[in-house]
Amino acid sequence: MIYEKSTQHWFMTEALREAKKAYKKDECPIGAVIVKDGEIISRGHNEKELKNDPTNHAEIVAIKKACKKLGTWRLNECDMYVTLEPCAMCAGAIIQARVGRLFIGTFDPKAGAVGSVIDLLSVDSFNHRVEVTYGILKEECSTILKDFFKELRKR
Ligand SMILES: [Zn+2]
């Protein structure tokens, strides 16, 4: 299914809504949604601090929920929208889950593993290729992070 730009924006807005949930819990505001056949089948936001679990990133939470819901670990028919460029762990999970397409809000120059620090999703030797689109609602996705860190520094 090919989505119009406005549809991509709509799904990223939903990922941002997840990021805002993380923000309210004092977590680094990152959110993700997984879409299949034009519908959101799972949502996730960062809960690393709350759960004391370094693997509890938005993408991992959303992947786990989607797999449970669909009864399969294969998400090749699914799209993921995530507000921040995935880290190495999440990029690995995206490959493992065979996510079909990935839509990224803003870049993570310090830890991004889909082009910034390294680009795990463009390694030819991996037999799964993910189609990646960057910069969906880039401003909004980056502003929420900047606001969060600005607030943190004030404390
Ligand atoms: Zn991650």
PDB file of C-alpha atoms and ligand atoms in Angstrom:
ATOM      1  CA  MET A   1       0.000   0.000   0.000  1.00  0.00           C
ATOM      2  CA  ILE A   2       1.364   3.401  -0.953  1.00  0.00           C
ATOM      3  CA  TYR A   3       0.468   6.194   1.415  1.00  0.00           C
ATOM      4  CA  GLU A   4       0.015   9.827   0.633  1.00  0.00           C
ATOM      5  CA  LYS A   5       2.259  12.275   2.432  1.00  0.00           C
ATOM      6  CA  SER A   6      -0.662  13.432   4.593  1.00  0.00           C
ATOM      7  CA  THR A   7      -1.215   9.837   5.727  1.00  0.00           C
ATOM      8  CA  GLN A   8       2.441   9.532   6.702  1.00  0.00           C
ATOM      9  CA  HIS A   9       2.063  12.749   8.677  1.00  0.00           C
ATOM     10  CA  TRP A  10      -1.019  11.386  10.378  1.00  0.00           C
ATOM     11  CA  PHE A  11       0.759   8.226  11.538  1.00  0.00           C
ATOM     12  CA  MET A  12       3.795  10.202  12.677  1.00  0.00           C
ATOM     13  CA  THR A  13       1.463  12.451  14.678  1.00  0.00           C
ATOM     14  CA  GLU A  14       0.304   9.300  16.445  1.00  0.00           C
ATOM     15  CA  ALA A  15       3.932   8.318  17.127  1.00  0.00           C
ATOM     16  CA  LEU A  16       4.429  11.829  18.532  1.00  0.00           C
ATOM     17  CA  ARG A  17       1.433  11.284  20.767  1.00  0.00           C
ATOM     18  CA  GLU A  18       3.322   8.290  22.197  1.00  0.00           C
ATOM     19  CA  ALA A  19       6.445  10.426  22.622  1.00  0.00           C
ATOM     20  CA  LYS A  20       4.354  12.886  24.638  1.00  0.00           C
ATOM     21  CA  LYS A  21       3.248  10.047  26.924  1.00  0.00           C
ATOM     22  CA  ALA A  22       6.915   9.288  27.594  1.00  0.00           C
ATOM     23  CA  TYR A  23       7.572  12.991  28.251  1.00  0.00           C
ATOM     24  CA  LYS A  24       4.847  13.061  30.904  1.00  0.00           C
ATOM     25  CA  LYS A  25       6.553  10.144  32.656  1.00  0.00           C
ATOM     26  CA  ASP A  26       9.921  11.963  32.615  1.00  0.00           C
ATOM     27  CA  GLU A  27      11.205   9.561  29.989  1.00  0.00           C
ATOM     28  CA  CYS A  28      13.154  10.685  26.955  1.00  0.00           C
ATOM     29  CA  PRO A  29      10.243  11.469  24.574  1.00  0.00           C
ATOM     30  CA  ILE A  30      10.400   8.905  21.795  1.00  0.00           C
ATOM     31  CA  GLY A  31       7.343   7.192  20.360  1.00  0.00           C
ATOM     32  CA  ALA A  32       6.535   4.589  17.734  1.00  0.00           C
ATOM     33  CA  VAL A  33       3.508   3.062  16.046  1.00  0.00           C
ATOM     34  CA  ILE A  34       3.220   0.025  13.792  1.00  0.00           C
ATOM     35  CA  VAL A  35       0.766   0.128  10.911  1.00  0.00           C
ATOM     36  CA  LYS A  36      -0.734  -2.736   8.923  1.00  0.00           C
ATOM     37  CA  ASP A  37      -3.279  -2.323   6.113  1.00  0.00           C
ATOM     38  CA  GLY A  38      -3.715   1.330   6.980  1.00  0.00           C
ATOM     39  CA  GLU A  39      -4.425   0.729  10.647  1.00  0.00           C
ATOM     40  CA  ILE A  40      -2.341   1.188  13.767  1.00  0.00           C
ATOM     41  CA  ILE A  41      -1.894  -2.251  15.325  1.00  0.00           C
ATOM     42  CA  SER A  42       0.504  -1.319  18.103  1.00  0.00           C
ATOM     43  CA  ARG A  43       2.014   1.636  19.907  1.00  0.00           C
ATOM     44  CA  GLY A  44       5.002   2.130  22.107  1.00  0.00           C
ATOM     45  CA  HIS A  45       6.955   4.782  23.925  1.00  0.00           C
ATOM     46  CA  ASN A  46      10.220   4.844  25.744  1.00  0.00           C
ATOM     47  CA  GLU A  47       9.969   3.523  29.316  1.00  0.00           C
ATOM     48  CA  LYS A  48      13.567   2.806  30.079  1.00  0.00           C
ATOM     49  CA  GLU A  49      13.707   4.640  33.414  1.00  0.00           C
ATOM     50  CA  LEU A  50      10.319   3.592  34.691  1.00  0.00           C
ATOM     51  CA  LYS A  51      10.916  -0.093  34.063  1.00  0.00           C
ATOM     52  CA  ASN A  52      14.657   0.040  34.729  1.00  0.00           C
ATOM     53  CA  ASP A  53      15.072  -1.766  31.450  1.00  0.00           C
ATOM     54  CA  PRO A  54      17.541  -0.490  28.858  1.00  0.00           C
ATOM     55  CA  THR A  55      15.768  -2.490  26.141  1.00  0.00           C
ATOM     56  CA  ASN A  56      12.429  -0.756  26.718  1.00  0.00           C
ATOM     57  CA  HIS A  57      12.718   1.575  23.745  1.00  0.00           C
ATOM     58  CA  ALA A  58       9.575   2.691  21.875  1.00  0.00           C
ATOM     59  CA  GLU A  59      10.392   0.493  18.865  1.00  0.00           C
ATOM     60  CA  ILE A  60      10.933  -2.678  20.919  1.00  0.00           C
ATOM     61  CA  VAL A  61       7.737  -2.109  22.906  1.00  0.00           C
ATOM     62  CA  ALA A  62       5.753  -1.596  19.671  1.00  0.00           C
ATOM     63  CA  ILE A  63       7.336  -4.636  17.951  1.00  0.00           C
ATOM     64  CA  LYS A  64       6.539  -6.917  20.891  1.00  0.00           C
ATOM     65  CA  LYS A  65       2.915  -5.777  20.991  1.00  0.00           C
ATOM     66  CA  ALA A  66       2.497  -6.128  17.209  1.00  0.00           C
ATOM     67  CA  CYS A  67       3.944  -9.674  17.200  1.00  0.00           C
ATOM     68  CA  LYS A  68       1.683 -10.690  20.048  1.00  0.00           C
ATOM     69  CA  LYS A  69      -1.348  -9.239  18.320  1.00  0.00           C
ATOM     70  CA  LEU A  70      -0.622 -10.817  14.933  1.00  0.00           C
ATOM     71  CA  GLY A  71       0.595 -14.104  16.385  1.00  0.00           C
ATOM     72  CA  THR A  72       3.787 -13.994  14.358  1.00  0.00           C
ATOM     73  CA  TRP A  73       7.242 -12.477  14.653  1.00  0.00           C
ATOM     74  CA  ARG A  74       7.220 -11.547  10.972  1.00  0.00           C
ATOM     75  CA  LEU A  75       6.191  -7.946  10.428  1.00  0.00           C
ATOM     76  CA  ASN A  76       7.064  -7.723   6.736  1.00  0.00           C
ATOM     77  CA  GLU A  77       3.552  -6.467   5.925  1.00  0.00           C
ATOM     78  CA  CYS A  78       3.937  -3.701   8.482  1.00  0.00           C
ATOM     79  CA  ASP A  79       5.256  -0.154   8.543  1.00  0.00           C
ATOM     80  CA  MET A  80       6.870   1.420  11.566  1.00  0.00           C
ATOM     81  CA  TYR A  81       6.740   5.133  12.336  1.00  0.00           C
ATOM     82  CA  VAL A  82       9.234   6.301  14.936  1.00  0.00           C
ATOM     83  CA  THR A  83       9.916   9.868  16.051  1.00  0.00           C
ATOM     84  CA  LEU A  84      13.686   9.403  16.417  1.00  0.00           C
ATOM     85  CA  GLU A  85      16.179   7.453  14.312  1.00  0.00           C
ATOM     86  CA  PRO A  86      16.498   3.956  15.868  1.00  0.00           C
ATOM     87  CA  CYS A  87      19.576   2.946  17.863  1.00  0.00           C
ATOM     88  CA  ALA A  88      21.648  -0.158  17.040  1.00  0.00           C
ATOM     89  CA  MET A  89      19.506  -2.426  19.227  1.00  0.00           C
ATOM     90  CA  CYS A  90      16.255  -1.229  17.661  1.00  0.00           C
ATOM     91  CA  ALA A  91      17.623  -1.314  14.116  1.00  0.00           C
ATOM     92  CA  GLY A  92      18.609  -4.930  14.861  1.00  0.00           C
ATOM     93  CA  ALA A  93      15.115  -5.720  16.134  1.00  0.00           C
ATOM     94  CA  ILE A  94      13.602  -4.091  13.029  1.00  0.00           C
ATOM     95  CA  ILE A  95      15.710  -6.429  10.881  1.00  0.00           C
ATOM     96  CA  GLN A  96      14.826  -9.453  13.059  1.00  0.00           C
ATOM     97  CA  ALA A  97      11.112  -8.658  12.830  1.00  0.00           C
ATOM     98  CA  ARG A  98      11.390  -8.119   9.053  1.00  0.00           C
ATOM     99  CA  VAL A  99       9.600  -4.779   9.295  1.00  0.00           C
ATOM    100  CA  GLY A 100       8.617  -3.772   5.765  1.00  0.00           C
ATOM    101  CA  ARG A 101       9.002  -0.025   5.839  1.00  0.00           C
ATOM    102  CA  LEU A 102      10.371   2.428   8.328  1.00  0.00           C
ATOM    103  CA  PHE A 103       9.424   6.089   8.609  1.00  0.00           C
ATOM    104  CA  ILE A 104      11.721   8.207  10.766  1.00  0.00           C
ATOM    105  CA  GLY A 105      11.002  11.649  12.234  1.00  0.00           C
ATOM    106  CA  THR A 106      14.341  13.146  13.113  1.00  0.00           C
ATOM    107  CA  PHE A 107      17.983  12.052  13.178  1.00  0.00           C
ATOM    108  CA  ASP A 108      19.956  11.023  16.253  1.00  0.00           C
ATOM    109  CA  PRO A 109      23.513  12.198  15.587  1.00  0.00           C
ATOM    110  CA  LYS A 110      24.791  10.571  18.798  1.00  0.00           C
ATOM    111  CA  ALA A 111      23.272   7.084  18.645  1.00  0.00           C
ATOM    112  CA  GLY A 112      21.385   6.707  15.376  1.00  0.00           C
ATOM    113  CA  ALA A 113      22.020   3.412  13.607  1.00  0.00           C
ATOM    114  CA  VAL A 114      20.085   4.160  10.432  1.00  0.00           C
ATOM    115  CA  GLY A 115      22.479   6.637   8.865  1.00  0.00           C
ATOM    116  CA  SER A 116      23.892   8.889  11.603  1.00  0.00           C
ATOM    117  CA  VAL A 117      26.526   6.865  13.492  1.00  0.00           C
ATOM    118  CA  ILE A 118      26.229   3.753  11.353  1.00  0.00           C
ATOM    119  CA  ASP A 119      23.659   2.492   8.888  1.00  0.00           C
ATOM    120  CA  LEU A 120      22.666  -1.040   9.810  1.00  0.00           C
ATOM    121  CA  LEU A 121      19.693  -1.018   7.474  1.00  0.00           C
ATOM    122  CA  SER A 122      21.789  -0.529   4.378  1.00  0.00           C
ATOM    123  CA  VAL A 123      24.175  -3.439   4.980  1.00  0.00           C
ATOM    124  CA  ASP A 124      23.884  -5.583   1.857  1.00  0.00           C
ATOM    125  CA  SER A 125      24.908  -8.798   3.606  1.00  0.00           C
ATOM    126  CA  PHE A 126      21.745  -8.832   5.722  1.00  0.00           C
ATOM    127  CA  ASN A 127      19.081 -10.665   3.789  1.00  0.00           C
ATOM    128  CA  HIS A 128      16.294  -8.366   4.880  1.00  0.00           C
ATOM    129  CA  ARG A 129      16.020  -4.888   3.449  1.00  0.00           C
ATOM    130  CA  VAL A 130      13.878  -2.228   5.039  1.00  0.00           C
ATOM    131  CA  GLU A 131      12.628   0.673   2.992  1.00  0.00           C
ATOM    132  CA  VAL A 132      13.457   3.849   4.932  1.00  0.00           C
ATOM    133  CA  THR A 133      11.923   7.318   4.655  1.00  0.00           C
ATOM    134  CA  TYR A 134      13.427  10.169   6.701  1.00  0.00           C
ATOM    135  CA  GLY A 135      12.175  13.498   7.921  1.00  0.00           C
ATOM    136  CA  ILE A 136       8.455  12.922   8.492  1.00  0.00           C
ATOM    137  CA  LEU A 137       7.395  15.817  10.798  1.00  0.00           C
ATOM    138  CA  LYS A 138      11.073  16.374  11.500  1.00  0.00           C
ATOM    139  CA  GLU A 139      10.554  19.720  13.277  1.00  0.00           C
ATOM    140  CA  GLU A 140       7.943  18.422  15.703  1.00  0.00           C
ATOM    141  CA  CYS A 141       9.904  15.236  16.459  1.00  0.00           C
ATOM    142  CA  SER A 142      13.070  17.196  17.169  1.00  0.00           C
ATOM    143  CA  THR A 143      11.390  20.006  19.156  1.00  0.00           C
ATOM    144  CA  ILE A 144       9.876  17.655  21.734  1.00  0.00           C
ATOM    145  CA  LEU A 145      13.352  16.189  22.422  1.00  0.00           C
ATOM    146  CA  LYS A 146      14.976  19.624  22.639  1.00  0.00           C
ATOM    147  CA  ASP A 147      12.286  20.819  25.061  1.00  0.00           C
ATOM    148  CA  PHE A 148      12.780  17.735  27.203  1.00  0.00           C
ATOM    149  CA  PHE A 149      16.535  18.223  27.512  1.00  0.00           C
ATOM    150  CA  LYS A 150      16.153  21.945  28.085  1.00  0.00           C
ATOM    151  CA  GLU A 151      13.815  21.189  30.997  1.00  0.00           C
ATOM    152  CA  LEU A 152      16.187  18.511  32.361  1.00  0.00           C
ATOM    153  CA  ARG A 153      19.066  20.981  32.447  1.00  0.00           C
ATOM    154  CA  LYS A 154      16.950  23.479  34.421  1.00  0.00           C
ATOM    155  CA  ARG A 155      16.437  21.026  37.285  1.00  0.00           C
TER     156      ARG A 155
HETATM  157 ZN    ZN B   1      16.486   1.931  20.475  1.00  0.00          ZN
END
